[in-house]
Short mmCIF file of C-alpha atoms in Angstrom, two decimals:
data_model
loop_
_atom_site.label_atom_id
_atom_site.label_comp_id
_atom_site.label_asym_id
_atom_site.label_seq_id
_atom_site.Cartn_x
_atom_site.Cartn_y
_atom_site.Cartn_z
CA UNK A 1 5.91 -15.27 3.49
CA UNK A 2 9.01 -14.78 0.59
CA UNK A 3 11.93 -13.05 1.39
CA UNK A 4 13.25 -10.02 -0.25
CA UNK A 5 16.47 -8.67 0.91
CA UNK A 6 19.47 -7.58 -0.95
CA UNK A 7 22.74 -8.52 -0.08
CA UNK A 8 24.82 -6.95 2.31
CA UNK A 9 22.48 -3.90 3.17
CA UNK A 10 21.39 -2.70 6.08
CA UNK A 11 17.74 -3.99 5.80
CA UNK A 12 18.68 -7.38 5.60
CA UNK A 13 16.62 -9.17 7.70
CA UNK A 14 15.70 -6.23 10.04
CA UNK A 15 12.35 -6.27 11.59
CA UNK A 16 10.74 -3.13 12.54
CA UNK A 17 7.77 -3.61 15.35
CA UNK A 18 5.20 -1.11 15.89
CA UNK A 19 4.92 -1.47 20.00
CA UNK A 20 2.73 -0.06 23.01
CA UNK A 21 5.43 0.93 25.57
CA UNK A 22 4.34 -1.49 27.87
CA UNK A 23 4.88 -3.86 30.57
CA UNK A 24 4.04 -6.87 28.18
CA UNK A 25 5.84 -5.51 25.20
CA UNK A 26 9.13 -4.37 26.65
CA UNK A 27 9.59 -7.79 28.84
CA UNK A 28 9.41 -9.17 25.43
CA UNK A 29 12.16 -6.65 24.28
CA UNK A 30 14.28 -7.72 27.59
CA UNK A 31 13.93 -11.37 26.56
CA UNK A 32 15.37 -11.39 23.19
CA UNK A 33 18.59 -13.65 22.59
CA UNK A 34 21.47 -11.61 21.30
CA UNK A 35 21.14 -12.69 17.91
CA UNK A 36 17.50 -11.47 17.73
CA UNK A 37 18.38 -8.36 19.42
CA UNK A 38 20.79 -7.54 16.44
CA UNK A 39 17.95 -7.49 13.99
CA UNK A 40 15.00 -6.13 15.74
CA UNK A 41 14.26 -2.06 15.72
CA UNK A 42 11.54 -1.40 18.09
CA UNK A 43 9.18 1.90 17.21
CA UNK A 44 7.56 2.59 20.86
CA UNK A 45 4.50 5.10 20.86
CA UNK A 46 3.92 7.03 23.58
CA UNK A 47 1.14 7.65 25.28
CA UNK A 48 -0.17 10.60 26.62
CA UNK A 49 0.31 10.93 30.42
CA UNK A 50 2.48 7.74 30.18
CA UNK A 51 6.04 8.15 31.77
CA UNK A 52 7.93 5.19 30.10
CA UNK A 53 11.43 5.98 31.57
CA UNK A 54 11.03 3.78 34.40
CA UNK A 55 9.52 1.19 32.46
CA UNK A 56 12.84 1.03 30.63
CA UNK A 57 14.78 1.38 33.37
CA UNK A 58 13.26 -2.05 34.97
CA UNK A 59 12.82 -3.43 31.74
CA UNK A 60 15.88 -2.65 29.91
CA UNK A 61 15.28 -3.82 26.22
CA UNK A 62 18.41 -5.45 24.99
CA UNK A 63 18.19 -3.74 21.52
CA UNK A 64 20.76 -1.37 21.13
CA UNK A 65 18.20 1.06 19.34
CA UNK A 66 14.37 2.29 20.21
CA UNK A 67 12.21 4.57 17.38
CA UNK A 68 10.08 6.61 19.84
CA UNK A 69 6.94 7.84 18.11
CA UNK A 70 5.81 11.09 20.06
CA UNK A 71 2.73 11.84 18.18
CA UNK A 72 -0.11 11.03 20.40
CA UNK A 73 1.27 13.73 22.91
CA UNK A 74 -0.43 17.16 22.67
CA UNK A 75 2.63 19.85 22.57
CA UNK A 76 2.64 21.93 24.87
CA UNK A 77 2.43 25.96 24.76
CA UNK A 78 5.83 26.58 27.03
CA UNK A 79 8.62 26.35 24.12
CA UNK A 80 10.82 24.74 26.75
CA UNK A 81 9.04 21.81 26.89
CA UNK A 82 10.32 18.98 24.21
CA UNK A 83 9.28 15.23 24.98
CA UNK A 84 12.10 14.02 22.25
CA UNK A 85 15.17 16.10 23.72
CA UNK A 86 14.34 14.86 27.61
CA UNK A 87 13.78 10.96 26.69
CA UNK A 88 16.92 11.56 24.08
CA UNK A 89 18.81 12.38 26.62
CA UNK A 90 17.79 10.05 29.30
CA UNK A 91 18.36 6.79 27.05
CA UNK A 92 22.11 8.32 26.03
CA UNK A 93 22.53 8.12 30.23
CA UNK A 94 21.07 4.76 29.82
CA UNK A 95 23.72 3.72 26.67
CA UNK A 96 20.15 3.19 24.61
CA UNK A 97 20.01 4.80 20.90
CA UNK A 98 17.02 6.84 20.56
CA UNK A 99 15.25 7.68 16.89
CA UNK A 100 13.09 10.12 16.72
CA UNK A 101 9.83 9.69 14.97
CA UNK A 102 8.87 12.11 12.21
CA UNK A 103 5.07 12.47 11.49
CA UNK A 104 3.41 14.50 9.03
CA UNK A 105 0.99 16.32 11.75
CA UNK A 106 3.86 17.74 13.73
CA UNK A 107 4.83 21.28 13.72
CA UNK A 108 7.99 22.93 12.65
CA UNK A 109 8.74 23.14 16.41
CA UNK A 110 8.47 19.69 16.98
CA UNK A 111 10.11 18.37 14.33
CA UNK A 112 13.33 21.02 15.38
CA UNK A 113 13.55 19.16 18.45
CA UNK A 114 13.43 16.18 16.51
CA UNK A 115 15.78 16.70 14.33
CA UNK A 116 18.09 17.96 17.65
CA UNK A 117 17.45 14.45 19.94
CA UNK A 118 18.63 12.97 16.81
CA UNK A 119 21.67 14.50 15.98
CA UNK A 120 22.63 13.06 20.32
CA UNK A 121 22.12 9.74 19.09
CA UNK A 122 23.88 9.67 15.64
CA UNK A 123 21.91 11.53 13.34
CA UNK A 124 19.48 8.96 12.35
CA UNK A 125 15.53 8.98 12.75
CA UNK A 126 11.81 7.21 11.15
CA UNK A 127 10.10 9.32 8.87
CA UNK A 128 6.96 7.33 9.42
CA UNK A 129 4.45 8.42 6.01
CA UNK A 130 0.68 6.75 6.40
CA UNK A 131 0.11 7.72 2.60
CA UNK A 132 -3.72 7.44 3.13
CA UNK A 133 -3.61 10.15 5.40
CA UNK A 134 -0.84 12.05 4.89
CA UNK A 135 -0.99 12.72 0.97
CA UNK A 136 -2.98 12.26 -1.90
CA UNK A 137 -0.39 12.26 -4.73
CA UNK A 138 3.57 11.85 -5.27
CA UNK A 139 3.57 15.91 -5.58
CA UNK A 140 2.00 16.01 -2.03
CA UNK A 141 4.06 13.86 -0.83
CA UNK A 142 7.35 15.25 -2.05
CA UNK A 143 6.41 18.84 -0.58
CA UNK A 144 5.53 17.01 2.60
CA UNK A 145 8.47 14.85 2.97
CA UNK A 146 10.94 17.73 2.17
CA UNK A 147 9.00 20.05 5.08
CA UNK A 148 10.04 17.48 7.29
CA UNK A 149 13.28 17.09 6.25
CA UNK A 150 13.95 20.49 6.41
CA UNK A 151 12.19 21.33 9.58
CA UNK A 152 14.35 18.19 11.48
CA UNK A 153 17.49 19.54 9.32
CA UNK A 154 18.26 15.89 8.59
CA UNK A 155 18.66 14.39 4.86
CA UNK A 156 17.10 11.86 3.57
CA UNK A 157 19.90 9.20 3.90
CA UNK A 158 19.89 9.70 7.57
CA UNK A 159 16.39 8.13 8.01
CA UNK A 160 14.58 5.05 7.72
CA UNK A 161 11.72 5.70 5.66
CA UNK A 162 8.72 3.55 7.06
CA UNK A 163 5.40 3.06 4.59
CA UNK A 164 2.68 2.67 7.26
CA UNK A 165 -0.50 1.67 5.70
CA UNK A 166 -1.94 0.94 9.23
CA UNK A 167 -5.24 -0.83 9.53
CA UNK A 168 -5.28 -4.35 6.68
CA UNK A 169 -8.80 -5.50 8.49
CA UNK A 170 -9.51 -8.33 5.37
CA UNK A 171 -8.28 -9.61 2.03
CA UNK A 172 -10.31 -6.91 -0.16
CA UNK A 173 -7.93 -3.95 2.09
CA UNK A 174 -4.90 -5.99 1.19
CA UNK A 175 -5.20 -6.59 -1.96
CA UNK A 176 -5.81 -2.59 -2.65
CA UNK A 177 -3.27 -2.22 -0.88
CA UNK A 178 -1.12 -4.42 -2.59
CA UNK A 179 -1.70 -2.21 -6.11
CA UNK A 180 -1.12 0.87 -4.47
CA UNK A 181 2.48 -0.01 -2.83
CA UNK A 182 4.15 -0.47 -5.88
CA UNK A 183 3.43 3.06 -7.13
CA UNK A 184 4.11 4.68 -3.27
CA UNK A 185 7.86 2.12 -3.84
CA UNK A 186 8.34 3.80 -7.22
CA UNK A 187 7.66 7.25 -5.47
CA UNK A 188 9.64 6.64 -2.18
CA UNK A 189 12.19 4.86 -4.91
CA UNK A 190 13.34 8.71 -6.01
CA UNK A 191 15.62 9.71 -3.07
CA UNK A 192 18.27 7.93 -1.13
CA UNK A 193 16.66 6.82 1.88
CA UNK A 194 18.86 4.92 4.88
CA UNK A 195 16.17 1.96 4.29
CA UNK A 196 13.00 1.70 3.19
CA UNK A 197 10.14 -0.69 4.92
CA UNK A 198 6.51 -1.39 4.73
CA UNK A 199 4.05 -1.65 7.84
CA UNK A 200 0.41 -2.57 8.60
CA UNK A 201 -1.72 -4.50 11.00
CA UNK A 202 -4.13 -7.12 10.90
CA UNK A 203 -4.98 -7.66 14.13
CA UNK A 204 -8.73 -6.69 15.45
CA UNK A 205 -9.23 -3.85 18.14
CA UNK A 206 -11.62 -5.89 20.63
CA UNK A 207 -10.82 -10.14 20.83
CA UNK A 208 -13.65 -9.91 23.42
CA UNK A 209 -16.77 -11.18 20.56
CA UNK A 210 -14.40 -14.19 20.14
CA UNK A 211 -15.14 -18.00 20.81
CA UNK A 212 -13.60 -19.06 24.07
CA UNK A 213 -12.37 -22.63 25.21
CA UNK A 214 -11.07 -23.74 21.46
CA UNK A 215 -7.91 -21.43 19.32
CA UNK A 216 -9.77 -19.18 16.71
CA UNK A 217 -7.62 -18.04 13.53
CA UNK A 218 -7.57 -14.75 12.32
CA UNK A 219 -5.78 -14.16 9.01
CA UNK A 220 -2.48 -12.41 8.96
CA UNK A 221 -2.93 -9.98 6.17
CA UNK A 222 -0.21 -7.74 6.88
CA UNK A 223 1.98 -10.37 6.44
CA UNK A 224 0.38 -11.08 3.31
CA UNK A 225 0.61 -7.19 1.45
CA UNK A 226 4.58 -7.09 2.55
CA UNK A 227 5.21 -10.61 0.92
CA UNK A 228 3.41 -9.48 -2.24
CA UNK A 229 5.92 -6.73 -2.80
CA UNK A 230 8.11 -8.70 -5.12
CA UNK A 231 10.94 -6.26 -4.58
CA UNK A 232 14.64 -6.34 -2.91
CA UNK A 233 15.28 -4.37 -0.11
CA UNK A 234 11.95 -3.20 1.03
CA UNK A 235 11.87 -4.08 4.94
CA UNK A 236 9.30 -5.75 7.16
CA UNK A 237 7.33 -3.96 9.94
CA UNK A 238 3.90 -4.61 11.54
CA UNK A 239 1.99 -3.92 14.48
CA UNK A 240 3.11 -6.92 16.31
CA UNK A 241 0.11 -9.12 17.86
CA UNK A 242 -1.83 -5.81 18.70
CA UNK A 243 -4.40 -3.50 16.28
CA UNK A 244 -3.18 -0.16 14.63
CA UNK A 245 -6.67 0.71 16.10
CA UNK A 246 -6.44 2.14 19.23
CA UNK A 247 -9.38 1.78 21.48
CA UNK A 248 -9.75 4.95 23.59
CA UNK A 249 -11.97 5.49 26.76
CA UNK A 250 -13.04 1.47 26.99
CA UNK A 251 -13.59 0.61 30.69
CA UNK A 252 -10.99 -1.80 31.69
CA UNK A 253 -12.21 -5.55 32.47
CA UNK A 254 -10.92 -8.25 33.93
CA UNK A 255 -9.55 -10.70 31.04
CA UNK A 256 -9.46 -13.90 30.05
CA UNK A 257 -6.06 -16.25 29.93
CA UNK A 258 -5.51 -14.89 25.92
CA UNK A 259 -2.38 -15.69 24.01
CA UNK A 260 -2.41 -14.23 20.40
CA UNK A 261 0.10 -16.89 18.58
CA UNK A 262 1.32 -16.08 15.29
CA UNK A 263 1.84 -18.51 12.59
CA UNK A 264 3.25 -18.78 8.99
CA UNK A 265 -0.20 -17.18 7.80
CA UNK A 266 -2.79 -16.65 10.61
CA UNK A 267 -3.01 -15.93 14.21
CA UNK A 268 -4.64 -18.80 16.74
CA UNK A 269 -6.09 -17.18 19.19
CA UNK A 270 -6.82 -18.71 22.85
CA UNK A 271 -9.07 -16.87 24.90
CA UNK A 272 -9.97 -19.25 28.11
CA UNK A 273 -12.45 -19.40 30.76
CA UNK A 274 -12.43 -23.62 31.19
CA UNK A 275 -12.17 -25.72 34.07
CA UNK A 276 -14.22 -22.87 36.21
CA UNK A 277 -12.78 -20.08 38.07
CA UNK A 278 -9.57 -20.50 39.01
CA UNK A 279 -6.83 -18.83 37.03
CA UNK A 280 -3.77 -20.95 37.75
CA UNK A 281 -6.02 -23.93 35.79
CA UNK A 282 -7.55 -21.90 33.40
CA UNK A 283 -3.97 -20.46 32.00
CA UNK A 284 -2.33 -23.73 32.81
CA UNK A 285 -5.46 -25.62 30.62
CA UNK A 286 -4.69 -23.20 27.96
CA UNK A 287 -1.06 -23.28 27.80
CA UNK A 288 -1.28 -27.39 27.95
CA UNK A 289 -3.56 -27.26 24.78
CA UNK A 290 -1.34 -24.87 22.91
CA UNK A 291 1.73 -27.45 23.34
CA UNK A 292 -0.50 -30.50 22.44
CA UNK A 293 -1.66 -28.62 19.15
CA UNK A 294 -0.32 -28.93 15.78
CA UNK A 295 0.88 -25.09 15.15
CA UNK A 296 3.13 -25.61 18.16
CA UNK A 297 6.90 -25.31 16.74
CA UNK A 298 9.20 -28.87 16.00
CA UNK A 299 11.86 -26.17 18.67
CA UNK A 300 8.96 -26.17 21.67
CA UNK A 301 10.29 -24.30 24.41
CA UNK A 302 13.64 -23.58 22.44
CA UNK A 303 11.38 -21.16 19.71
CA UNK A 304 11.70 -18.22 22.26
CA UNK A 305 11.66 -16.67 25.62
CA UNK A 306 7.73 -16.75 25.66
CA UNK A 307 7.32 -20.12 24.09
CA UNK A 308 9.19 -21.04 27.03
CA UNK A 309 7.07 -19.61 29.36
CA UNK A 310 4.38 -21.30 27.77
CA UNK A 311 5.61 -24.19 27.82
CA UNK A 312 6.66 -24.16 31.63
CA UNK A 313 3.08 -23.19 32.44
CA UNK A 314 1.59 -26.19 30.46
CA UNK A 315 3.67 -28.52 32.94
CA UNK A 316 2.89 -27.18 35.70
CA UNK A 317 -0.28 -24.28 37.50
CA UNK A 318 2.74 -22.32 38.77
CA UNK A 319 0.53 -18.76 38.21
CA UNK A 320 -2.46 -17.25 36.51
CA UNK A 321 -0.21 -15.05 34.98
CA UNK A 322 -1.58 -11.75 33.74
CA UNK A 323 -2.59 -9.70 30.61
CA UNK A 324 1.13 -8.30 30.73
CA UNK A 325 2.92 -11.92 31.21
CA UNK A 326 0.09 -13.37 27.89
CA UNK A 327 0.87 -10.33 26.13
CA UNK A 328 4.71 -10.47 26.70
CA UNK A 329 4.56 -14.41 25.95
CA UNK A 330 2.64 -13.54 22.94
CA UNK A 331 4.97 -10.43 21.16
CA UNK A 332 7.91 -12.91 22.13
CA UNK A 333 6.91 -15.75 19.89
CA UNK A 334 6.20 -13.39 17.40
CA UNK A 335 8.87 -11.82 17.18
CA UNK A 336 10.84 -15.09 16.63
CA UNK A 337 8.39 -16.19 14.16
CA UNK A 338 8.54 -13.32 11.84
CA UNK A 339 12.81 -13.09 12.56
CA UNK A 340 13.20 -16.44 11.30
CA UNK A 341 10.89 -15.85 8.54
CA UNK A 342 12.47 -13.32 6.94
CA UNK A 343 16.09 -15.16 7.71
CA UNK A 344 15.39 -18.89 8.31
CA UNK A 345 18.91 -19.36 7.92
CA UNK A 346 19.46 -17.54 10.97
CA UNK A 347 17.26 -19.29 13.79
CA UNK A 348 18.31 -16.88 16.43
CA UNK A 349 18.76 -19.56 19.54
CA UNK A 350 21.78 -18.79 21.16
#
């Protein structure tokens, strides 16, 4: 992946993760070294029904900042009610910066109370555009952007302008999407955002259909469209190791050991069911052949929290772990992977 950055701005190096508010993902948060904490700007997305507060509370993430993405929850009639302005307030108590998501669906209401949580936390806040969905032309998309600006009274150098493109399932979707970004850049190019940054996901919905007992690759072409840009300043953001598709009302199953870890261009994925039925071999099996393989990093246990992990569990059958714990091991390397990619000056081991 080449680096664009341009020197001395805010960008620089800043990685922008697209993250379930869960168990898995925010003990990866927790987990970050300082250094890596400096550079990484979570966007959580809520769930509906989900009460993330304590979550945070256990799991403090050791950013300074969180993007909270509020769009999945239905507003409510009562025009007391404002998800934004509560969990705005209840990070400040917490000494956690909170950015409000903008999204094009939301109402004039919403984005009020928007605009409100962020003017507790420094003014700031994502404007989050999906131009496949959102708008079908820059003259869309400037009447659409400035209804959002205006409804969240903010400006557009107060917000981080992120260019989702979502779902980059195989090479022909990023290559499109590859021509396409440089005319959305030269559109998004006309007004003085805070930053500007480009996200999208490569990662399948369901691993389930996958080979088990050997690491399958699956390409990384997100990585690939935002490496294609050719252009300084434009920052990096992606859906971490999970799918921008979200599977809704699948019956939950028991899974396999599965660690999702990211490399320079692919994914290997290890889903595991050798050495029969108990967990504590199967994971330990797993994380043994991870360490033995050649995609394991010349730093081992030093590349991150969850390589660590990984590591630990490959010496010894100290726990099964869980789909949190594989998940959490899992956004951890990543994280580190795509950090030192777009710095690899800056290794981030404390």
């Amino acid at each position: 992946m080449a680096v664009f950055a341009t020197t001395g701005s805010e960008q620089d190096g800043v990685y922008r993760p697209i993250l379930r508010p869960r168990r898995g993902e925010l003990a990866a948060l927790t987990h970050l070294t300082a250094s890596e904490a400096a550079r990484v700007r979570p966007i959580l997305e809520v769930d509906p029904g989900a009460e993330i507060l304590p979550l945070i509370r256990e799991l403090p993430p050791r950013t300074a900042t969180l993007a909270v993405d509020f769009s999945e929850i239905v507003e409510s009639p009562d025009p007391l009610v404002a998800p934004s302005l509560d969990l705005a307030e209840q990070l400040a108590e917490l000494g956690i910066t909170m950015l409000p998501v903008l999204r094009a669906a939301e109402s004039r209401r919403r984005l009020a109370a928007h605009g409100l949580a962020a003017r507790m936390h420094g003014r700031h806040a994502v404007l989050r555009f999906q131009p496949h969905t959102d708008a079908a032309n820059p003259a869309q998309a400037d009447v659409l952007v400035e209804r959002m600006l205006r409804g969240a009274g903010l400006a557009a150098d107060e917000i981080d302008l992120m260019i989702d493109l979502a779902e980059t399932a195989c090479g022909a979707h990023a290559a499109r999407f590859e021509r396409q970004l440089h005319r959305i850049l030269r559109w998004a190019g006309s007004r003085s955002w805070r930053s500007i940054s480009v996200a999208s996901g490569a990662m399948p919905a369901n691993l389930d259909e996958l080979p088990t007992d050997r690491p399958v690759t699956i390409d990384r072409h997100d990585a690939r469209v935002w490496s294609g840009i050719g252009r300084p300043g434009i920052g990096y953001a992606d859906y971490g190791v999970t799918s921008p598709v979200r599977r809704r009302g699948v019956q939950r199953h028991r899974q396999l050991p599965t660690l999702r870890y990211t490399a320079e261009h692919n994914w290997w994925i290890y889903r595991w069911s050798r050495r029969g039925g108990r967990g504590d071999d199967r994971c330990h099996d797993l994380c043994r052949t991870l360490v033995a393989s050649p995609h394991w990093p010349a730093a081992g246990a030093r590349f991150s929290w969850g390589d660590a992990e990984i590591a630990r569990r490959a010496r010894m059958a100290p726990g099964a772990g869980s789909p949190a714990g594989w998940m959490s091991w899992s956004t951890s390397h990543h994280i580190a992977h795509v950090l030192r990619t777009l710095r690899p000056d800056q290794p981030g081991i404390d």
